[in-house]
mmCIF file of C-alpha atoms in Angstrom:
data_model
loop_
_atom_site.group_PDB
_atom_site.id
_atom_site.type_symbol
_atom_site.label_atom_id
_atom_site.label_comp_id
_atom_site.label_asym_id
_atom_site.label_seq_id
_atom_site.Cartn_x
_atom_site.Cartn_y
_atom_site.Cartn_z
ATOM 1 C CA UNK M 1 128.892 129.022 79.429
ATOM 2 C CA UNK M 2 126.846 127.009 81.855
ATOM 3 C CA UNK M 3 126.561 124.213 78.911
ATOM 4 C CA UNK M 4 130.173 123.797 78.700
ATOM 5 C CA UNK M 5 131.658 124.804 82.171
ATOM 6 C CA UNK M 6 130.855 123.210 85.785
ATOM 7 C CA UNK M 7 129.734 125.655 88.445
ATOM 8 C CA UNK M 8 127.334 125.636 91.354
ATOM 9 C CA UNK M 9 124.266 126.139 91.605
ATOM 10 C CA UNK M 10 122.079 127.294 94.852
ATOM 11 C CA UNK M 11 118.952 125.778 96.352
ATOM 12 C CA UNK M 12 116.913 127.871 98.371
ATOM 13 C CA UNK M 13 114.312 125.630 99.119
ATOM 14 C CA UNK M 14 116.581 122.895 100.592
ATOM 15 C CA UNK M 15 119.577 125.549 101.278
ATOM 16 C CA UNK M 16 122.531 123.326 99.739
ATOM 17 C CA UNK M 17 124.171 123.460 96.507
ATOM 18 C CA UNK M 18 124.447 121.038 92.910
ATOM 19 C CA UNK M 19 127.142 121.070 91.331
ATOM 20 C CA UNK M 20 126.636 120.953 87.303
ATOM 21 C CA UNK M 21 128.695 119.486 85.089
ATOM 22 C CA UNK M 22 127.374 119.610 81.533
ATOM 23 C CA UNK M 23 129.942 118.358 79.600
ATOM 24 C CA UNK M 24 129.736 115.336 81.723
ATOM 25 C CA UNK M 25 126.868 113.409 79.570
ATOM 26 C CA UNK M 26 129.134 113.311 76.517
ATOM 27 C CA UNK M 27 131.433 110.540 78.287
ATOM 28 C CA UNK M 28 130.862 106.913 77.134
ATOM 29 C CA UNK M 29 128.639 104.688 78.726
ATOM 30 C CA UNK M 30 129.814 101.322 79.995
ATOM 31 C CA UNK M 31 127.747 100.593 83.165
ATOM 32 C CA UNK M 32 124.648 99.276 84.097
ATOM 33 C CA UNK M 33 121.796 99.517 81.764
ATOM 34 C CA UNK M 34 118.285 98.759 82.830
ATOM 35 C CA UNK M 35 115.534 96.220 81.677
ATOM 36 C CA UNK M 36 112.598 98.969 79.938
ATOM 37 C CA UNK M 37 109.347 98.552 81.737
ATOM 38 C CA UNK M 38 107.001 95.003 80.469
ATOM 39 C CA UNK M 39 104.821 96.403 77.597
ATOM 40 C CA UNK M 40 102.376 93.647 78.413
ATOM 41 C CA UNK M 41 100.913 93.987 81.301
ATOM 42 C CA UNK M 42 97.510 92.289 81.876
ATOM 43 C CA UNK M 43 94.281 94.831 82.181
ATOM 44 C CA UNK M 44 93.074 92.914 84.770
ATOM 45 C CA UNK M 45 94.789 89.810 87.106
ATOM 46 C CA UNK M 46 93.076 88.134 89.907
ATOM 47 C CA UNK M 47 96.632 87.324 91.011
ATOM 48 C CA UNK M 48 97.600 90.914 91.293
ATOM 49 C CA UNK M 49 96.592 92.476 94.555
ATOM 50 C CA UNK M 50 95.327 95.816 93.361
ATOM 51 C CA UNK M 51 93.134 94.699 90.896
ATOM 52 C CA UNK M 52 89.319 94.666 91.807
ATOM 53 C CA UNK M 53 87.655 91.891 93.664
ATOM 54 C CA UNK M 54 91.695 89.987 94.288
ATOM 55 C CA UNK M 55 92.372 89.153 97.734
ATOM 56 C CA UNK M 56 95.405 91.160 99.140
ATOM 57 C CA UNK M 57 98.508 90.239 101.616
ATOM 58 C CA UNK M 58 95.723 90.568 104.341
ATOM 59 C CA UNK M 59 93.150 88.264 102.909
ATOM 60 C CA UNK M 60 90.510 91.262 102.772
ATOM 61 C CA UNK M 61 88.966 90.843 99.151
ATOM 62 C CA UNK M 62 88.846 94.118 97.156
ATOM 63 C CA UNK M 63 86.059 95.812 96.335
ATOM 64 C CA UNK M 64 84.830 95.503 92.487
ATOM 65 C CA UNK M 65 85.592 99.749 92.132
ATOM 66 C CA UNK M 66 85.112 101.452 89.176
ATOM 67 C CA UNK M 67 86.990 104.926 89.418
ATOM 68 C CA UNK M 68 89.799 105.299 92.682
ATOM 69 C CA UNK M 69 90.135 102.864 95.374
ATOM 70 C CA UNK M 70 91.504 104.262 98.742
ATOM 71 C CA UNK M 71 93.093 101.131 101.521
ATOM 72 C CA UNK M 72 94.934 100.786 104.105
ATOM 73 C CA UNK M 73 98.325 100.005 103.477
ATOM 74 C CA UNK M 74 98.755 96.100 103.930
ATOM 75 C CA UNK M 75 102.528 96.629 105.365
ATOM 76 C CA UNK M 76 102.631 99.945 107.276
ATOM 77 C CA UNK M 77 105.711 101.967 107.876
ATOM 78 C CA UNK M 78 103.926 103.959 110.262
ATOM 79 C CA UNK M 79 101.016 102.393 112.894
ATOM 80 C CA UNK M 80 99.101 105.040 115.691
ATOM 81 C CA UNK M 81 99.563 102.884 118.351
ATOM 82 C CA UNK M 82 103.138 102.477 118.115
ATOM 83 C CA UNK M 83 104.349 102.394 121.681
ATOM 84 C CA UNK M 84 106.939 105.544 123.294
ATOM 85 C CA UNK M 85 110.526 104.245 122.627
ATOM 86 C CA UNK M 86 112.853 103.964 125.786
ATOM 87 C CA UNK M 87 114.592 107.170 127.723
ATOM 88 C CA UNK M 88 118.119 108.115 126.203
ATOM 89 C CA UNK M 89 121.311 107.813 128.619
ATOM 90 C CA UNK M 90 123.437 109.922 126.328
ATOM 91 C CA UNK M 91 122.633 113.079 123.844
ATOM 92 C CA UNK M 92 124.201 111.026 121.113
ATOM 93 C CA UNK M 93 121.705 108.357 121.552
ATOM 94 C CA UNK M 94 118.493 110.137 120.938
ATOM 95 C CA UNK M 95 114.931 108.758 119.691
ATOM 96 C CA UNK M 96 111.195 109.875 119.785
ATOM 97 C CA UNK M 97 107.843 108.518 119.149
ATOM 98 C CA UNK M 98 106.662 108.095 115.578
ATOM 99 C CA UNK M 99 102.873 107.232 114.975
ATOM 100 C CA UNK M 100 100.532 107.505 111.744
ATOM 101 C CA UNK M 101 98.350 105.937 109.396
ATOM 102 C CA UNK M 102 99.713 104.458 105.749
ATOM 103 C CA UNK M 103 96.756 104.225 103.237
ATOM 104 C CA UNK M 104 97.370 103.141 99.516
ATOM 105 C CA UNK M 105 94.996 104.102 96.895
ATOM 106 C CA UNK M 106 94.668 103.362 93.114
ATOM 107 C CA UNK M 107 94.396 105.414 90.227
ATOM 108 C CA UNK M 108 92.106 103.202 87.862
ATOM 109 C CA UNK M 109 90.956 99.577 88.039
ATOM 110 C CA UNK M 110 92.698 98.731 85.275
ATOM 111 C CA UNK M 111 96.277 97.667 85.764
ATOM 112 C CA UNK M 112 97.603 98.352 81.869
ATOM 113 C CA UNK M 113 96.951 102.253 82.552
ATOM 114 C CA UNK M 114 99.033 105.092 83.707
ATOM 115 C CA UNK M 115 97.668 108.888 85.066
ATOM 116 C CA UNK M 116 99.340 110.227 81.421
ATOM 117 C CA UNK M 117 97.258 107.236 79.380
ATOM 118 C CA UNK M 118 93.803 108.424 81.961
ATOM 119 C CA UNK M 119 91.272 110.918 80.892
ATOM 120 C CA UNK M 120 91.148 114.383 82.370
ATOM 121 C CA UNK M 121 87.781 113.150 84.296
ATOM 122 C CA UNK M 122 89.880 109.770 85.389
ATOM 123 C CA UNK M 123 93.039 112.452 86.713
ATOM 124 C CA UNK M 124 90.986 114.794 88.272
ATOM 125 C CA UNK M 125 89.112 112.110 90.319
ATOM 126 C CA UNK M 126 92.412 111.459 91.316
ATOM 127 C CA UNK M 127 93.116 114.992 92.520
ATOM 128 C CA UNK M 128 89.805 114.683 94.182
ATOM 129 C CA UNK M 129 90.734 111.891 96.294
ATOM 130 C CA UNK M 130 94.146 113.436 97.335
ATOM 131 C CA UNK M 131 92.224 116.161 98.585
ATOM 132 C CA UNK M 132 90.059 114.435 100.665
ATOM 133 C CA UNK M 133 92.820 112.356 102.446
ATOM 134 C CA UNK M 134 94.494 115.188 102.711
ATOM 135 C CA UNK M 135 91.794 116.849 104.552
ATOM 136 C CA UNK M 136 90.533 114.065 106.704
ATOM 137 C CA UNK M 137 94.237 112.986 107.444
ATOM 138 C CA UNK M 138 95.320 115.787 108.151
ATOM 139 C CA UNK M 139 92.937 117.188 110.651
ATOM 140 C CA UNK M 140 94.842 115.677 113.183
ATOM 141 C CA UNK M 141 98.151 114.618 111.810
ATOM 142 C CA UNK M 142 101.011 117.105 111.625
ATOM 143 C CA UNK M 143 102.464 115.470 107.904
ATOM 144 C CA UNK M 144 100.687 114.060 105.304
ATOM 145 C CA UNK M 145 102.668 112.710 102.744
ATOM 146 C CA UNK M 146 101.379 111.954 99.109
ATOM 147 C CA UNK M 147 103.415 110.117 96.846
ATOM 148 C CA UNK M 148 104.009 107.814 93.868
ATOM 149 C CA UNK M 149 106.329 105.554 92.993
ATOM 150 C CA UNK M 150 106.134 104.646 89.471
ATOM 151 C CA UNK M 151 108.040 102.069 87.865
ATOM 152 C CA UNK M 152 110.498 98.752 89.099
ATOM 153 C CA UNK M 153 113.213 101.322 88.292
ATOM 154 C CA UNK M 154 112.117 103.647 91.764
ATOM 155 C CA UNK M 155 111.325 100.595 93.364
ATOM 156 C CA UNK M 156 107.563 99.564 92.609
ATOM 157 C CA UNK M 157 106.648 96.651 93.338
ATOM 158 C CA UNK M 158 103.306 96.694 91.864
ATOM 159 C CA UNK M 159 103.059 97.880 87.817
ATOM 160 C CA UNK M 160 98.648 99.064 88.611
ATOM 161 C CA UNK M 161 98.536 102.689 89.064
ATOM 162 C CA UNK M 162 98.610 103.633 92.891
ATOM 163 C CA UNK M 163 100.260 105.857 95.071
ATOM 164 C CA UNK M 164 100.972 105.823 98.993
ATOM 165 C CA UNK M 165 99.592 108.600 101.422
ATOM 166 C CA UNK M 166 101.428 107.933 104.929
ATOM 167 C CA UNK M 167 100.395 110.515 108.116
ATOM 168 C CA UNK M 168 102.937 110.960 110.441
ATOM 169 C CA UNK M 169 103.237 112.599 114.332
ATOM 170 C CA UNK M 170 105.946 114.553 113.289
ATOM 171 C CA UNK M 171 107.304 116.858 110.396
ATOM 172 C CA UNK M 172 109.638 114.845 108.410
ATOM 173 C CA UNK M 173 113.205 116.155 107.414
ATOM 174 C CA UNK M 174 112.004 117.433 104.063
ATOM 175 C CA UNK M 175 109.412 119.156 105.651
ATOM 176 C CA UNK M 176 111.014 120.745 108.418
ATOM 177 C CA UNK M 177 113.770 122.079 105.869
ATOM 178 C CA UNK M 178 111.153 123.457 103.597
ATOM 179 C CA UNK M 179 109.229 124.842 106.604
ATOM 180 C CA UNK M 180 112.617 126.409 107.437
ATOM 181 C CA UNK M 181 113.821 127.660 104.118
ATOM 182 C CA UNK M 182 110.008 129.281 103.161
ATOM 183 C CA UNK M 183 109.715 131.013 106.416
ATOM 184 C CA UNK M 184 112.716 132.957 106.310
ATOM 185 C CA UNK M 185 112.181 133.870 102.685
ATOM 186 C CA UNK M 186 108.947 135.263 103.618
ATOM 187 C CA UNK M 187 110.438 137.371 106.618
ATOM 188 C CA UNK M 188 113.403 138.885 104.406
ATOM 189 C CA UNK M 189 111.993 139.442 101.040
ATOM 190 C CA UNK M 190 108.613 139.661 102.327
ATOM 191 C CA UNK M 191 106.759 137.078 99.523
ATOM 192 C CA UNK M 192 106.477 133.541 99.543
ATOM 193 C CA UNK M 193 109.515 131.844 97.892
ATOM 194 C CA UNK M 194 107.960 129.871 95.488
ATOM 195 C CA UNK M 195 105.256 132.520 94.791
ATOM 196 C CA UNK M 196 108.312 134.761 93.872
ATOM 197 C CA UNK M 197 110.194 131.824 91.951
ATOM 198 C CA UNK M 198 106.986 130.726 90.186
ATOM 199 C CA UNK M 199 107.051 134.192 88.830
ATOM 200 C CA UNK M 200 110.311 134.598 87.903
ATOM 201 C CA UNK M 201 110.330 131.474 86.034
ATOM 202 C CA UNK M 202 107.159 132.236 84.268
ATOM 203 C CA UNK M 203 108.732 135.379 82.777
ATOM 204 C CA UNK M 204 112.153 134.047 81.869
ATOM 205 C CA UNK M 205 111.076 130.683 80.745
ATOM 206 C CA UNK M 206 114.201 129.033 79.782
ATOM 207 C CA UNK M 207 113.380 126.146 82.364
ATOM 208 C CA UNK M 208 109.568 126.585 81.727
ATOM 209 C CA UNK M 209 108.222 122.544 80.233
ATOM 210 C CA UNK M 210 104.513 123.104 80.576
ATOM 211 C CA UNK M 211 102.024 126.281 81.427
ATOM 212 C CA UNK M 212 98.481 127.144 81.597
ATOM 213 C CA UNK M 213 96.156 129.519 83.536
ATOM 214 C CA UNK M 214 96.703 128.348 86.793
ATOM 215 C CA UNK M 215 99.841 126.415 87.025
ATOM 216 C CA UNK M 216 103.197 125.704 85.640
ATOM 217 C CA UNK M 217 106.112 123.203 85.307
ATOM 218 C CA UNK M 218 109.670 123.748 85.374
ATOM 219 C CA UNK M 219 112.646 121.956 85.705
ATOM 220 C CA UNK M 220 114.002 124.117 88.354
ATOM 221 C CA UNK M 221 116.801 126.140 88.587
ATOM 222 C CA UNK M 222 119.136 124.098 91.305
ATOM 223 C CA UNK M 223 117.991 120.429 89.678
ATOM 224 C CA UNK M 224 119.484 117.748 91.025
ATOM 225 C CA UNK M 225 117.803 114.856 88.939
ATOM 226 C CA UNK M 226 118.557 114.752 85.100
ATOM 227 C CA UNK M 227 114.757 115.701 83.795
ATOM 228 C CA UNK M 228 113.688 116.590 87.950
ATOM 229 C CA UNK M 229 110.462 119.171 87.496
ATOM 230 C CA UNK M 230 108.563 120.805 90.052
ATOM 231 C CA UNK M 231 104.961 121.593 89.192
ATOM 232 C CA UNK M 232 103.671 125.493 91.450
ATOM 233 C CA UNK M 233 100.279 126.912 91.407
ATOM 234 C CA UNK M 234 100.373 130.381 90.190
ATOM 235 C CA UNK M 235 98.450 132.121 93.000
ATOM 236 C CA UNK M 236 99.209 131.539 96.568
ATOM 237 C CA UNK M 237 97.793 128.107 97.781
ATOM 238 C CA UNK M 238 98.986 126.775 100.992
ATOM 239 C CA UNK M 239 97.861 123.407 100.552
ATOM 240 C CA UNK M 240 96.166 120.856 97.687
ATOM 241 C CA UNK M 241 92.754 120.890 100.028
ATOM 242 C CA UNK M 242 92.880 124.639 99.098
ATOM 243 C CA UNK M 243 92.525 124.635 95.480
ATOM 244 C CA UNK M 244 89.318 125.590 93.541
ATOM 245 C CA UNK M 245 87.163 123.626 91.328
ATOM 246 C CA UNK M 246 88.971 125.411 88.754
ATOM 247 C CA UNK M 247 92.098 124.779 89.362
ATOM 248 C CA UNK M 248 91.661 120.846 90.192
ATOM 249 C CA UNK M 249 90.256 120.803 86.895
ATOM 250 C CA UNK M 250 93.989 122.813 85.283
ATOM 251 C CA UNK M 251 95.661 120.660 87.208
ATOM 252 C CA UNK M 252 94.662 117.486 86.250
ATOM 253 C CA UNK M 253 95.222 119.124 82.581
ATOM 254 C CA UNK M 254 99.222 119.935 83.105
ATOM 255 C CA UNK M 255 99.733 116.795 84.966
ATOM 256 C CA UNK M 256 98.873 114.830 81.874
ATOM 257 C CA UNK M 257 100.275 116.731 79.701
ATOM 258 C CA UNK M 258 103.682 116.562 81.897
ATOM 259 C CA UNK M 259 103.569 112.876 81.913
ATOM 260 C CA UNK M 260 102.942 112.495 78.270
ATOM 261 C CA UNK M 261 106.088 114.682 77.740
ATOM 262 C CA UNK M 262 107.673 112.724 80.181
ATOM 263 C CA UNK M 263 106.144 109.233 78.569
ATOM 264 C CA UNK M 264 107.531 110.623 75.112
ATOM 265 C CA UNK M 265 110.930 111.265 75.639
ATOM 266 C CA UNK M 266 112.544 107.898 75.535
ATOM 267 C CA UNK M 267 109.028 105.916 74.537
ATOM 268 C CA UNK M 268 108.527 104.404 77.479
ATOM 269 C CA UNK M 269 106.736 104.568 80.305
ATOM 270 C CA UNK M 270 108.525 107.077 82.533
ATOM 271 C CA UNK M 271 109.911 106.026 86.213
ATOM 272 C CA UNK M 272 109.740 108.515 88.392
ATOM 273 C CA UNK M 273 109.089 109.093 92.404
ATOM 274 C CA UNK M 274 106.577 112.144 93.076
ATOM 275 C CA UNK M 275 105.199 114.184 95.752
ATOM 276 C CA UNK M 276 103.021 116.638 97.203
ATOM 277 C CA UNK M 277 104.533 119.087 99.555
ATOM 278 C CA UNK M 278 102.434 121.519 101.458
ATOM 279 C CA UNK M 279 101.393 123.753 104.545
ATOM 280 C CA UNK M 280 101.605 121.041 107.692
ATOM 281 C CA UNK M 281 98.506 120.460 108.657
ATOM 282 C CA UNK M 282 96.735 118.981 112.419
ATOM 283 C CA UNK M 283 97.742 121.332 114.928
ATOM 284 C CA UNK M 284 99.434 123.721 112.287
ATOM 285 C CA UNK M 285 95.687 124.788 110.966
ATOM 286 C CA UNK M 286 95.522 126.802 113.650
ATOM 287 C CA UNK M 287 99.303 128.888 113.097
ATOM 288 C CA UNK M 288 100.206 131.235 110.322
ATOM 289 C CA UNK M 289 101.396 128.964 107.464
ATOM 290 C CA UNK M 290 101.900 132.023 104.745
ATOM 291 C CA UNK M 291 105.391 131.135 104.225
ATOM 292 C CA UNK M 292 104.369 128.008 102.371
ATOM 293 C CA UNK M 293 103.422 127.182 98.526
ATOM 294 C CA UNK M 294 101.966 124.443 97.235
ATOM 295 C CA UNK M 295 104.098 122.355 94.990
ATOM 296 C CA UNK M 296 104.917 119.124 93.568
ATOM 297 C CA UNK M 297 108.449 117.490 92.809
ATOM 298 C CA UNK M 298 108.938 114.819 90.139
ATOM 299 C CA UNK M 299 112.044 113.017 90.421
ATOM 300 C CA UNK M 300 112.820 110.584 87.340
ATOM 301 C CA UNK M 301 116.593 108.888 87.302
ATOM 302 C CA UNK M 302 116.505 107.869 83.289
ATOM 303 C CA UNK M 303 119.752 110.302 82.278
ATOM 304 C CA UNK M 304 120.537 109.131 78.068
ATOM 305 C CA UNK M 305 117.803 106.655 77.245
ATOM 306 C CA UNK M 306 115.411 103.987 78.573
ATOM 307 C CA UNK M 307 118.030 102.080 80.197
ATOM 308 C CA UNK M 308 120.481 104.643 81.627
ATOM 309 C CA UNK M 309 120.289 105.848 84.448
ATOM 310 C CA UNK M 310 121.251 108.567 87.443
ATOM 311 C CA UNK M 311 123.112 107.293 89.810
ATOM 312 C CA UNK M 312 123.683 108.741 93.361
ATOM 313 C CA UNK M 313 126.865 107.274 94.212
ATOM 314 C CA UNK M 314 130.197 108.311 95.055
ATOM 315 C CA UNK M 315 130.584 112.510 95.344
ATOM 316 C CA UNK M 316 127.240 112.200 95.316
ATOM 317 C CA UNK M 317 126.836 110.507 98.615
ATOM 318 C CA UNK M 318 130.046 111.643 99.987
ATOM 319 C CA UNK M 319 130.232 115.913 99.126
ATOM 320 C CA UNK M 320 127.281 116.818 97.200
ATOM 321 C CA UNK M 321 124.767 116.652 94.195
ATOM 322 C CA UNK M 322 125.868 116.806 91.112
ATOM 323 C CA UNK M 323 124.216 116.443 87.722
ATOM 324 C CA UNK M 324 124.912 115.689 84.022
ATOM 325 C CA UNK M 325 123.179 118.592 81.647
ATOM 326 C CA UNK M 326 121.693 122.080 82.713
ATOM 327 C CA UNK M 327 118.344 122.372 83.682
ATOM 328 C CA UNK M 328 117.900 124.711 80.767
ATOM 329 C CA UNK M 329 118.990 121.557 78.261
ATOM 330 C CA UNK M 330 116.803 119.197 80.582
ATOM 331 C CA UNK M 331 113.840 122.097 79.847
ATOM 332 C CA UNK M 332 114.204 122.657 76.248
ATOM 333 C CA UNK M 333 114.174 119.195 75.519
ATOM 334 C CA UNK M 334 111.174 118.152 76.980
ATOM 335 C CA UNK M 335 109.164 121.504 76.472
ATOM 336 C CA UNK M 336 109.833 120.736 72.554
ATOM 337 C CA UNK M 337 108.258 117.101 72.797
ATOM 338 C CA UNK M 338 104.714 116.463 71.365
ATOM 339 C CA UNK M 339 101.657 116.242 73.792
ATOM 340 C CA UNK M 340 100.146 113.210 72.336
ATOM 341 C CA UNK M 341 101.248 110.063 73.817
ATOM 342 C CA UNK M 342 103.476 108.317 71.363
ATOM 343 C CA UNK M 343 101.274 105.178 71.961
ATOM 344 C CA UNK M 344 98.325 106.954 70.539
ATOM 345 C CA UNK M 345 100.370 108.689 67.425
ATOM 346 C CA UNK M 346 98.852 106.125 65.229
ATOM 347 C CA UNK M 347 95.056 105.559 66.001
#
């Protein structure tokens, strides 16, 4: 019984294997347990660099916006005039250029919110804006990466809603292993893997969290993360610039009611990192990219509460993934939480 005995488990999107070990999460807990996110963060803080009209690391003075706020990122990973790194003398020695643009851009002005505490018109202006970067980005970058980090837990450094869109000259590891993976699904089965999976899932729905017209959520199959979903269109959409009217609108409607789940489970604002992954784009326009699916991962480390967490530590690091309760559990547990945010139960 997966529940009860460890096996493997096979993921054909990054071709490596979890192991799952179920009966794992009934062990005490001694170790580290984290500080839950402030409940009292200010609305607005001249202090705080994302907030309108406050003066960032730069000393450019923000704009008074109203809805999202799009900026170049104040400490960029990646620059475009990053000069060609020196020859290699040895095969084991290699490097290559690496040149791009790293924009941030915020959600809302206000700092106390979060995209599950936004209205639908709020979170699909956000979709809106992802869009467009990824359009105007990626007309001549290979990699556009969307992503949020949300909460101290992942690693924010800033509680105002924001994400991070970096372009890059290349394809990034995760990419080029998802380019990989999707390609030769197509050629062998002759479908788009996550088309295919997206379907399957939709009729067994064991893993299924969240579904409407257009897309669904799942905590999929191979899971490495404790509550880890992946959010597919249902049709086939290469990339987010693709998606209808329609379906921005859908979208923005399972997103929040992912992240209320999410929100609800242990009362507290979830940490998570997220991401969109998609068709490359800049001089891949111009290929055949029907191999790809749109998707988007959600990775949360809370395991048991508010203050325990997934570590990736030992076997982890050193042989492979391995996680704490099946998918399925994972699933079942949040598909069978309320949709109303448990800090609006009471108005």
């Amino acid at each position: 019984r997966p529940a009860e005995h460890q096996h493997i488990r096979y993921n054909p999107l990054r071709d490596d294997w979890v192991l799952v070990s179920a009966h794992r999460v009934k062990r005490p807990w001694q170790g580290q347990l984290e500080k839950p996110p402030p409940e009292d963060v200010p609305r607005w803080d001249p202090k705080n660099p994302l907030c309108p009209g406050a003066t960032r690391a730069n000393g450019e003075v923000n704009p008074e916006y109203e809805g999202t706020f799009v900026f170049p990122n104040d400490f960029p990973a990646l620059q475009p005039d990053a000069p060609e790194p020196d020859a290699s003398d040895h095969p084991l020695f290699r490097a290559a250029p690496a040149r791009g643009l790293c924009k941030g851009m915020c959600f809302h002005p206000w700092s106390d919110l979060t995209l599950p505490l936004m209205s639908l018109p709020e979170i699909r202006a956000v979709i809106d804006a992802w869009a467009e970067l990824a359009t105007e980005l990626g007309a001549s970058y290979p990699w556009v990466q969307i992503f949020e980090n949300k909460g101290a837990m992942m690693g924010c450094s800033n509680p105002h809603p924001h994400c991070q869109v970096w372009a890059s000259s290349f394809l990034p590891n995760e990419a080029c292993l998802e380019d990989r993976t999707q390609r030769q699904h197509l050629s062998q089965h002759g479908v788009p893997m996550l088309l295919e999976y997206a379907e399957q899932e939709a009729r067994r729905k064991e893993r299924l969290v969240v579904e409407n017209a257009d897309w669904l959520v799942v905590v999929p199959y191979w899971a490495t993360w404790p509550y880890q979903t992946l959010l597919l269109p249902r049709r086939h959409v290469c990339r987010l610039q693709d998606l209808s009217d329609s379906e921005k609108d859908s979208l923005a409607s399972i997103m929040q009611r992912l992240l209320i789940k999410y929100d609800n489970l242990f009362e507290v604002s979830f940490p998570y990192s997220m991401g969109w992954h998609g068709a490359p784009t800049g001089p891949y326009l111009e290929e055949d990219c029907r191999h790809w699916q749109l998707h988007a991962h959600y990775y949360p480390p809370l395991l048991r509460s508010a203050t325990v967490r997934k570590f990736m530590v030992g076997y982890e690091m050193l042989a492979q993934a391995q996680r704490d309760l099946t998918p399925e559990q994972a699933a079942e547990r949040l598909r069978n939480l309320p949709e109303v945010h448990y800090k609006k139960r009471a108005e």
